[in-house]
PDB file of C-alpha atoms in Angstrom:
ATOM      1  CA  UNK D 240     -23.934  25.041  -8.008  1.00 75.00           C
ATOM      2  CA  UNK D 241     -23.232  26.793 -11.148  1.00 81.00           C
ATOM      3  CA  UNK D 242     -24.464  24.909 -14.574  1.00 87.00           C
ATOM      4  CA  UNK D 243     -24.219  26.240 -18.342  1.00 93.00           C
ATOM      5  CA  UNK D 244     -26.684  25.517 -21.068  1.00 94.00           C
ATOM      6  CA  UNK D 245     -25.549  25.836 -24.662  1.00 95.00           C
ATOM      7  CA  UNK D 246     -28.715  25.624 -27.235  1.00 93.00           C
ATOM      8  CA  UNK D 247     -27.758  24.019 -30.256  1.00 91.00           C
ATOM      9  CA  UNK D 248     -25.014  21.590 -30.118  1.00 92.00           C
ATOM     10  CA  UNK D 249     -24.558  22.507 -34.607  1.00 95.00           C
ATOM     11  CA  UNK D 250     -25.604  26.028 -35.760  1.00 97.00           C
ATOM     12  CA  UNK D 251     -24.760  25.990 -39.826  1.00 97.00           C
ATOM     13  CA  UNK D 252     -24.460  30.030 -41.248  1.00 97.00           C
ATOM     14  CA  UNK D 253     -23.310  31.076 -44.587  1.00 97.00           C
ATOM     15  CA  UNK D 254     -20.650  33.088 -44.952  1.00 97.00           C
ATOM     16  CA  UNK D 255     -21.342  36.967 -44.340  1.00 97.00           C
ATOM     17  CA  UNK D 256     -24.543  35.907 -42.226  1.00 98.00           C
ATOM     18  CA  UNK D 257     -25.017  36.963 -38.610  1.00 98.00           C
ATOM     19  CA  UNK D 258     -23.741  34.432 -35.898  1.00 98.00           C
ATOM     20  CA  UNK D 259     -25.358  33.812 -32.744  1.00 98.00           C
ATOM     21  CA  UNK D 260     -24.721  31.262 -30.621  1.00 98.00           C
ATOM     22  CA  UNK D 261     -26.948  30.813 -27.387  1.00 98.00           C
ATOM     23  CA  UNK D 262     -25.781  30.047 -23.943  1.00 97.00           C
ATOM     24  CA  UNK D 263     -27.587  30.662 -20.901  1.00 97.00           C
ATOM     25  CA  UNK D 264     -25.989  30.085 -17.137  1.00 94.00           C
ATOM     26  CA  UNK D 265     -27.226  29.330 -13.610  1.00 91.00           C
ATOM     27  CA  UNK D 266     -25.199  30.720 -10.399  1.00 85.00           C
ATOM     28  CA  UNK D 267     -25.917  31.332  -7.116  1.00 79.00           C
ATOM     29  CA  UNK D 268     -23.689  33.951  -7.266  1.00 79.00           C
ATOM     30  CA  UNK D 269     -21.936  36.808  -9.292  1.00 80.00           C
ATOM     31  CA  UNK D 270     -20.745  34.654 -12.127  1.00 86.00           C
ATOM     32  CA  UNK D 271     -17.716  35.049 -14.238  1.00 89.00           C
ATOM     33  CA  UNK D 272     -18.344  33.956 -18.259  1.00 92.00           C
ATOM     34  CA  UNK D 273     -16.518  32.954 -20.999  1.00 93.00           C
ATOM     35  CA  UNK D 274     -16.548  32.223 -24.190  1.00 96.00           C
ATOM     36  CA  UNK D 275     -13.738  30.349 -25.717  1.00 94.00           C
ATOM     37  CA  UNK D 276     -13.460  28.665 -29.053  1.00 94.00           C
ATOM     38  CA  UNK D 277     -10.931  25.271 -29.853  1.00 90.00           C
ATOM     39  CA  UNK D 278      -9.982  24.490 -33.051  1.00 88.00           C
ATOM     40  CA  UNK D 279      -9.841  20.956 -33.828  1.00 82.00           C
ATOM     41  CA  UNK D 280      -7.273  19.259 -31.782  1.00 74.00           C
ATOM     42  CA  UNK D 281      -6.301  22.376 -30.771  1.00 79.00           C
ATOM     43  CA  UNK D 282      -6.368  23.425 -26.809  1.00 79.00           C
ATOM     44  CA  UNK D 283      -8.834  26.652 -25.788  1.00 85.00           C
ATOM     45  CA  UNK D 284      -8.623  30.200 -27.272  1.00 87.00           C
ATOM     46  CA  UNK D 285     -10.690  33.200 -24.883  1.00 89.00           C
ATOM     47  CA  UNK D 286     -12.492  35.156 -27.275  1.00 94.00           C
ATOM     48  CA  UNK D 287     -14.045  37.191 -24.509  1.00 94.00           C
ATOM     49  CA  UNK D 288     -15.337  37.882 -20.923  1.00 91.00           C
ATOM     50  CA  UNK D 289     -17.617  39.246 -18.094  1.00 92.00           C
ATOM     51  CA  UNK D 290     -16.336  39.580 -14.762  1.00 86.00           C
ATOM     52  CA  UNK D 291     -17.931  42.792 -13.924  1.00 84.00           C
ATOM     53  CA  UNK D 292     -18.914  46.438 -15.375  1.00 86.00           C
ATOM     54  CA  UNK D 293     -20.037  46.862 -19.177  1.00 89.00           C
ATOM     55  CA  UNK D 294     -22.712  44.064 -19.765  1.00 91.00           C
ATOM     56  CA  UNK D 295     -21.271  44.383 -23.898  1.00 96.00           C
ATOM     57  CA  UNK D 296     -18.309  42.667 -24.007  1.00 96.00           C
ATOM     58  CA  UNK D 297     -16.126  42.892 -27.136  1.00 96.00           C
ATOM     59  CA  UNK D 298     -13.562  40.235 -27.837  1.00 95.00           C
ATOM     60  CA  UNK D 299     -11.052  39.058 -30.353  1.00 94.00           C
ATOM     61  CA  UNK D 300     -12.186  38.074 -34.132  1.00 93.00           C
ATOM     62  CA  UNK D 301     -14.614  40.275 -33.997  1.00 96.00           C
ATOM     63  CA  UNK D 302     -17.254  38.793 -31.501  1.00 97.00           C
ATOM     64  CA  UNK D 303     -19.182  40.107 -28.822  1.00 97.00           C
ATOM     65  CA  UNK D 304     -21.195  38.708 -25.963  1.00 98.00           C
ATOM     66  CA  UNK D 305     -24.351  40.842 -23.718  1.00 96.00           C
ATOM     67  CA  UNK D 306     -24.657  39.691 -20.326  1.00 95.00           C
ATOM     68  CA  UNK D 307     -28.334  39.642 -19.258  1.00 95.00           C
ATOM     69  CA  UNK D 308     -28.918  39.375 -15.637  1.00 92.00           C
ATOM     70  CA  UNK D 309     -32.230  39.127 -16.060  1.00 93.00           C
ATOM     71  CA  UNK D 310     -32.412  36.202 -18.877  1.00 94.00           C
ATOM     72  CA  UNK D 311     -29.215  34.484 -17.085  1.00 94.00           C
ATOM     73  CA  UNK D 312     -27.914  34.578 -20.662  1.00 96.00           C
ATOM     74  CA  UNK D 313     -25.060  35.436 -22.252  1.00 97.00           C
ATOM     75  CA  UNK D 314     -25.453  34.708 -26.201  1.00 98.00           C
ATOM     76  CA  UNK D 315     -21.916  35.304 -27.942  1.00 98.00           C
ATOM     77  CA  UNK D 316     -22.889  37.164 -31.472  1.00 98.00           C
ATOM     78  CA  UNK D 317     -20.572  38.379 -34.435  1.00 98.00           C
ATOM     79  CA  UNK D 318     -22.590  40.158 -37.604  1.00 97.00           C
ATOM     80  CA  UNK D 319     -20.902  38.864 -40.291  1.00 97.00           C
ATOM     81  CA  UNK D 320     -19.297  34.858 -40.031  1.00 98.00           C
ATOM     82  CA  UNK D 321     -15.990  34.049 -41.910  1.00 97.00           C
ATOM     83  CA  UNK D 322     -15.186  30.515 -42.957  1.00 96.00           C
ATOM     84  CA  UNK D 323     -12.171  30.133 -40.687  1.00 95.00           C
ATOM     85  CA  UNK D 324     -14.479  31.061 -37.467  1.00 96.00           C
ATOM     86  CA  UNK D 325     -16.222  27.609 -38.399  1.00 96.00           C
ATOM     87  CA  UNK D 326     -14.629  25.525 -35.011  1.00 96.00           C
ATOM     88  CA  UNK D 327     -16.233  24.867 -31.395  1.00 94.00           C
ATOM     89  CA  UNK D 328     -17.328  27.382 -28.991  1.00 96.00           C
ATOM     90  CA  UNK D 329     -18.066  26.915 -25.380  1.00 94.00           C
ATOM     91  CA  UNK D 330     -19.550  29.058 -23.037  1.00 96.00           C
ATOM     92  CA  UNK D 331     -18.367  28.685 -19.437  1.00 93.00           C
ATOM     93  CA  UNK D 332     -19.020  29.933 -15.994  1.00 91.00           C
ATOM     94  CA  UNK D 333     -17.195  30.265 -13.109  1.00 85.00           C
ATOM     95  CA  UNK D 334     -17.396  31.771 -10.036  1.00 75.00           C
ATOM     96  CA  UNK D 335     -16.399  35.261  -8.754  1.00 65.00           C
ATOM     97  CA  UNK D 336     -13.674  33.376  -7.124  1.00 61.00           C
ATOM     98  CA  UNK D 337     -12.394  31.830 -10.008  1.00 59.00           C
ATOM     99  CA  UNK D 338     -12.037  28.463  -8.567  1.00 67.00           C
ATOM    100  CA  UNK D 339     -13.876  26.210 -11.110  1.00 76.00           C
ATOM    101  CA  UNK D 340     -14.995  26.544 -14.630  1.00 84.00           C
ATOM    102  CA  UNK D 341     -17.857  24.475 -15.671  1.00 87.00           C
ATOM    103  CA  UNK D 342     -18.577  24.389 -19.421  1.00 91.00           C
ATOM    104  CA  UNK D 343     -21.036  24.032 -21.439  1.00 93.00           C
ATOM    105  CA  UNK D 344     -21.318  21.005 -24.114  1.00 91.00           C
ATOM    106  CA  UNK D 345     -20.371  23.568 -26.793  1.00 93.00           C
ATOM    107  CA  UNK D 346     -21.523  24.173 -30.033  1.00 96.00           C
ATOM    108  CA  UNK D 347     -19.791  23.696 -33.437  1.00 95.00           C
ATOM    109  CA  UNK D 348     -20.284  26.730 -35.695  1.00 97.00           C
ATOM    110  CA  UNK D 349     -20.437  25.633 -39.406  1.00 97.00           C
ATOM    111  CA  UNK D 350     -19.308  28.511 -42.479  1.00 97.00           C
ATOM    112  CA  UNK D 351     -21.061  27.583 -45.793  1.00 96.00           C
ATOM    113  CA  UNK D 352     -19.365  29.442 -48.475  1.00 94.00           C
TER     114      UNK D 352
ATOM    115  CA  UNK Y1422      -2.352  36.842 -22.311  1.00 65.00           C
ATOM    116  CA  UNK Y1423      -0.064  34.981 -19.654  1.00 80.00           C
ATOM    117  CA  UNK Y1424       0.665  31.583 -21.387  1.00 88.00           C
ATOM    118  CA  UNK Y1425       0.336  27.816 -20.101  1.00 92.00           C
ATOM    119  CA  UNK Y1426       1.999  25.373 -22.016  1.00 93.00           C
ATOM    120  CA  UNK Y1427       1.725  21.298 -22.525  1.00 94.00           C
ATOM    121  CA  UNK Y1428       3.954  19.367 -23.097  1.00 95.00           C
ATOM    122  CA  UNK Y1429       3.392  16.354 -24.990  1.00 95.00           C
ATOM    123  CA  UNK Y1430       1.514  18.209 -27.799  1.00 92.00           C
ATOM    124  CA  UNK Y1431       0.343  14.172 -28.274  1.00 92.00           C
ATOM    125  CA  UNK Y1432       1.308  10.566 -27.023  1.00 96.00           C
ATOM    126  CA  UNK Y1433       0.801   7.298 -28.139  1.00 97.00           C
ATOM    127  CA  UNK Y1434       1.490   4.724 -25.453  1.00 96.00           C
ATOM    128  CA  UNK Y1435       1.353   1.274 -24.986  1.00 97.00           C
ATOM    129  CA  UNK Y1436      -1.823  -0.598 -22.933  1.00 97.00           C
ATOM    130  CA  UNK Y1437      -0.175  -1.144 -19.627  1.00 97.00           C
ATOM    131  CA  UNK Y1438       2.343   1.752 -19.408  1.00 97.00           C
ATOM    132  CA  UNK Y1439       2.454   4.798 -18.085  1.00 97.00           C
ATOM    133  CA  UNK Y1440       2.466   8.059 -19.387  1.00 98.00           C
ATOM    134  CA  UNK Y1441       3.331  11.968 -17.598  1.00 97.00           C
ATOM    135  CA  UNK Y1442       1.834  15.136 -19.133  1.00 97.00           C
ATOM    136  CA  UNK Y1443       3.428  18.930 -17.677  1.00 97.00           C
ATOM    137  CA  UNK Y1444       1.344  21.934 -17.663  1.00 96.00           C
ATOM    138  CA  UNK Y1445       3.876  24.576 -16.991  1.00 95.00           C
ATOM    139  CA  UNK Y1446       2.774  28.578 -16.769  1.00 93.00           C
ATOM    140  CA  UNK Y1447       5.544  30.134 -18.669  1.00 93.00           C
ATOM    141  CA  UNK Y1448       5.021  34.233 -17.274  1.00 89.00           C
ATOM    142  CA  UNK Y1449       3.553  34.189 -14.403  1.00 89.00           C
ATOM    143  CA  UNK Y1450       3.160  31.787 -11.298  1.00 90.00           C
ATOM    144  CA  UNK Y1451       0.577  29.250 -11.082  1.00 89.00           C
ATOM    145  CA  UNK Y1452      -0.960  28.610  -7.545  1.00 86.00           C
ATOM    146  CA  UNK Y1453      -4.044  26.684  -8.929  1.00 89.00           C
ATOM    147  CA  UNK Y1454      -4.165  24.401 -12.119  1.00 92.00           C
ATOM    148  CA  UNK Y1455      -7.035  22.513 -13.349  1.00 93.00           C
ATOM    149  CA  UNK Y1456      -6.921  19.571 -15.351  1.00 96.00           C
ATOM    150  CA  UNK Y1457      -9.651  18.356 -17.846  1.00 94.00           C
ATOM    151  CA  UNK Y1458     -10.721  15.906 -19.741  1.00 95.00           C
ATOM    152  CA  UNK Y1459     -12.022  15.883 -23.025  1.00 89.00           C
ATOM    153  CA  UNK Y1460     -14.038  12.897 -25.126  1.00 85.00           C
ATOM    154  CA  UNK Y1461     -14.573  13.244 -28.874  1.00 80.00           C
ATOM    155  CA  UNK Y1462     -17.327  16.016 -29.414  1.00 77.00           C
ATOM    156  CA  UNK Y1463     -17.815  16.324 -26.048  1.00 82.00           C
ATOM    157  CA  UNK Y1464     -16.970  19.262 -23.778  1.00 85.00           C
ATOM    158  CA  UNK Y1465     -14.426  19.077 -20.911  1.00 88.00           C
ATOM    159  CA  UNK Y1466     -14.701  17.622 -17.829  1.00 92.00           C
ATOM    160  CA  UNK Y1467     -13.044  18.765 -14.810  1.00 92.00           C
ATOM    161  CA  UNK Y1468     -11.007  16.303 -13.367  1.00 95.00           C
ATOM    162  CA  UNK Y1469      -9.156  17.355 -10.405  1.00 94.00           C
ATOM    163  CA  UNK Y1470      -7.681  20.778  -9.133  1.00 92.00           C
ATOM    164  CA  UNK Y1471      -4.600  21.105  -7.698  1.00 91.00           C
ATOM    165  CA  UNK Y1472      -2.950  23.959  -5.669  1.00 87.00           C
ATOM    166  CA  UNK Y1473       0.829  24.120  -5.269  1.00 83.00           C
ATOM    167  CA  UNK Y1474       2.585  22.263  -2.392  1.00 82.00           C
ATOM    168  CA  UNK Y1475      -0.818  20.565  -1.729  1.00 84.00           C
ATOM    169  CA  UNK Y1476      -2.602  17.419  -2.942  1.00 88.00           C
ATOM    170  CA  UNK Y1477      -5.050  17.932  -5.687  1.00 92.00           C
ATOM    171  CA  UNK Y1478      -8.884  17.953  -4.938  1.00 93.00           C
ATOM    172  CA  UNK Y1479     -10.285  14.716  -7.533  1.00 95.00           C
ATOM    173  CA  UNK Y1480     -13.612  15.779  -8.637  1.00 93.00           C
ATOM    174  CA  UNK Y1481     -16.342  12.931  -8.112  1.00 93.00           C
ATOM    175  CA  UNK Y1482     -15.888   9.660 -10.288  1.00 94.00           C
ATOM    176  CA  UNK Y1483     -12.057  10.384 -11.375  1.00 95.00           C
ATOM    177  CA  UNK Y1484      -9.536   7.384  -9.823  1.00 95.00           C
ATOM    178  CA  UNK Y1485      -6.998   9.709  -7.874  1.00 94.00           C
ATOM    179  CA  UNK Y1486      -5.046   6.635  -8.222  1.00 95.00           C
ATOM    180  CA  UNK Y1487      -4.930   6.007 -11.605  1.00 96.00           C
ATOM    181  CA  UNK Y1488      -4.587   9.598 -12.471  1.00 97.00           C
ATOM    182  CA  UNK Y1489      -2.019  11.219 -10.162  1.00 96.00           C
ATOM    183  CA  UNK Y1490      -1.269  14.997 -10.109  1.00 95.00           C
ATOM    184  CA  UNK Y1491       1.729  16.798  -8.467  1.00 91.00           C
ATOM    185  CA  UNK Y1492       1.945  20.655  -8.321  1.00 89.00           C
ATOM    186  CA  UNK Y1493       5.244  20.944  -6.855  1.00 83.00           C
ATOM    187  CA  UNK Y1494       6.604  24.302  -8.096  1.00 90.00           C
ATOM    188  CA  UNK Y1495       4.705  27.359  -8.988  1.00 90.00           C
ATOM    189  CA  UNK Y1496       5.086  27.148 -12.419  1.00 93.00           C
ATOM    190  CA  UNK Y1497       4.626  23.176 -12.988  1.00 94.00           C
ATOM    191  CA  UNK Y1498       1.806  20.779 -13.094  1.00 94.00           C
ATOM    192  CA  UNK Y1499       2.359  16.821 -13.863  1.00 96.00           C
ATOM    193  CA  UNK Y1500      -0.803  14.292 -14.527  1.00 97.00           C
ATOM    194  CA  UNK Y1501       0.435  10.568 -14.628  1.00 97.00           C
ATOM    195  CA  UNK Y1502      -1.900   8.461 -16.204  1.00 97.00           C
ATOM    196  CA  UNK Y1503      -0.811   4.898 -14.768  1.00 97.00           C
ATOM    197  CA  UNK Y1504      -1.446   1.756 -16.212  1.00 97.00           C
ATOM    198  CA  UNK Y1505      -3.110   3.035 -19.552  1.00 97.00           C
ATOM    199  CA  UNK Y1506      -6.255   1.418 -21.067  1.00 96.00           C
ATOM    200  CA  UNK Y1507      -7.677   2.407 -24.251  1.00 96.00           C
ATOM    201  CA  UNK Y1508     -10.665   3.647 -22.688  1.00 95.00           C
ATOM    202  CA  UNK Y1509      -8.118   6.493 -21.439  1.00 96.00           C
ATOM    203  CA  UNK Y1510      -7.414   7.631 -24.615  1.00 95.00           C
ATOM    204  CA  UNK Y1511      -8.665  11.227 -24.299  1.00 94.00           C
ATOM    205  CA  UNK Y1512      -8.326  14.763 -24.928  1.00 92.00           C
ATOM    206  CA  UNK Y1513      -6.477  16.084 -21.645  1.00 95.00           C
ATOM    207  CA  UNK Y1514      -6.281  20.520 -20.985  1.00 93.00           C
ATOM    208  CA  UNK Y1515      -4.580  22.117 -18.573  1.00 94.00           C
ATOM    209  CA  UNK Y1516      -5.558  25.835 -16.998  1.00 91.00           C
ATOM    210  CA  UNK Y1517      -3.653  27.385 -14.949  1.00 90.00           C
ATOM    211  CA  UNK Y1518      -4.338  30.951 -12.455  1.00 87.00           C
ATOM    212  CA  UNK Y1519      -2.178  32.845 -10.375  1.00 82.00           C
ATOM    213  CA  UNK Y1520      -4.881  34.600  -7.370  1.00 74.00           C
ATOM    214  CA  UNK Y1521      -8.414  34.024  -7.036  1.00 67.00           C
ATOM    215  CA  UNK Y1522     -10.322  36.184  -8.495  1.00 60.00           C
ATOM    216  CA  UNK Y1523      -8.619  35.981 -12.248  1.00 71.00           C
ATOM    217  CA  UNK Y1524      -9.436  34.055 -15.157  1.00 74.00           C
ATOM    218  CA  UNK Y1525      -7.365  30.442 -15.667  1.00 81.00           C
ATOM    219  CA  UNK Y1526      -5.449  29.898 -18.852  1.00 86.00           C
ATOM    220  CA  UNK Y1527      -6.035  26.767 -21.075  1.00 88.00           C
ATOM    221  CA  UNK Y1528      -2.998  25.286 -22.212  1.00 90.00           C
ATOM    222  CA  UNK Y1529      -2.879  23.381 -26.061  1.00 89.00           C
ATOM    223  CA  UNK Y1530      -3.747  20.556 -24.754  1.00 91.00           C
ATOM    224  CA  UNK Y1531      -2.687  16.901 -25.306  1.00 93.00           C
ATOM    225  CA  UNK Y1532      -3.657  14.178 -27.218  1.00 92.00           C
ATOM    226  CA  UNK Y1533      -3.306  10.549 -25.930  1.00 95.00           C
ATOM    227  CA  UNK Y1534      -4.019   7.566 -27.378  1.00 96.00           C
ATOM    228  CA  UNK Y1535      -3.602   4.158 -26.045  1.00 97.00           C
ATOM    229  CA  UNK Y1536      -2.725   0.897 -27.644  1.00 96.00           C
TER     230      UNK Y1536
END
């Protein structure tokens, strides 16, 4: 069974500061992760991925996500936070078949001017 | 990206009544979609999966009954909610993939309300 953990369901920055929001993952096999972030009443945008290869993945708005094998974690990071990335993020897992993503309970990023 | 696409954006519908969402893949063709459920600051639920030409798989706890999918094209996904309550009033995302072994794409999403 695959599971996510997000740590910190709030994380408040101001703007300019480093973002890093936490998310660690449990899978019995090769997992596929996600990050995507949802804008209120607003469906799911991917901001990035790991399937396989480079454990640095770079996505859109200028985040980034490390896969750590080792610490089952993959913490999704940008250096400097802009008001309008203040929304929900959730991590998610699937499997290296792709048939179900499980996500995690998300965390809403706050941008104090 | 390939897109997926929802259609009611949002729906207000009476206690009682019934009410269809589609989840249509616009580019490419869907042979799994994925339906979720989300509450108010909460993350989504998977509901059910469905693979085209086949009936969906209900994940534990969801009434297939009261929430009925058909995948009957490769490119078009329908959830019914029958007989609305309030208490269905929810959040409700579509994803859609084309092969194993790719990502699924979320669609806007829908936002139903019942009164």
């Amino acid at each position: 069974a695959q599971s996510v953990t997000q740590l910190g369901s709030h994380v408040s920055v101001s703007e300019g500061a480093l973002v890093l929001l936490r998310c660690n993952y449990s899978s019995s096999v090769p997992p596929y992760l996600f990050w995507y972030v949802q804008y209120p009443n607003q469906g799911l945008q991917l901001l990035l991925k790991y399937t396989t290869g480079a454990t640095l993945v770079k996505g859109i708005n200028g985040f980034e996500a490390e896969f750590k094998k080792s610490e089952t974690s993959f913490h999704l990071t940008k250096p400097s936070a802009h008001m309008s990335d203040a929304a929900e993020y959730f991590c998610a897992v699937s499997d290296t078949g792709g048939f179900k993503t499980i996500f995690g309970a998300g965390t809403r990023l706050f941008v104090k001017a | 990206g390939a897109v997926v696409s929802q259609h009611p954006s949002w729906v207000i519908c009476k206690s009682g009544t019934s009410v269809k969402i589609e989840c249509r893949s616009l580019d490419f063709q869907a042979t799994t979609m994925f339906w979720y459920r989300q509450f108010p600051k909460q993350s989504l639920m998977l509901m059910a999966t469905s693979n085209e030409g086949s009936k969906a798989t209900y994940e534990q706890g969801v009434e297939k009954d009261k929430f009925l999918i058909n995948h009957a094209s490769l490119t078009l996904s329908t959830l019914t909610v029958t007989s609305a309550h309030p208490e269905d009033s929810s959040f409700y995302i579509c994803s859609a993939r084309y092969r194993e072994n790719t990502e699924a794409f979320f669609g806007q999403g829908t936002r139903l309300t019942v009164v």
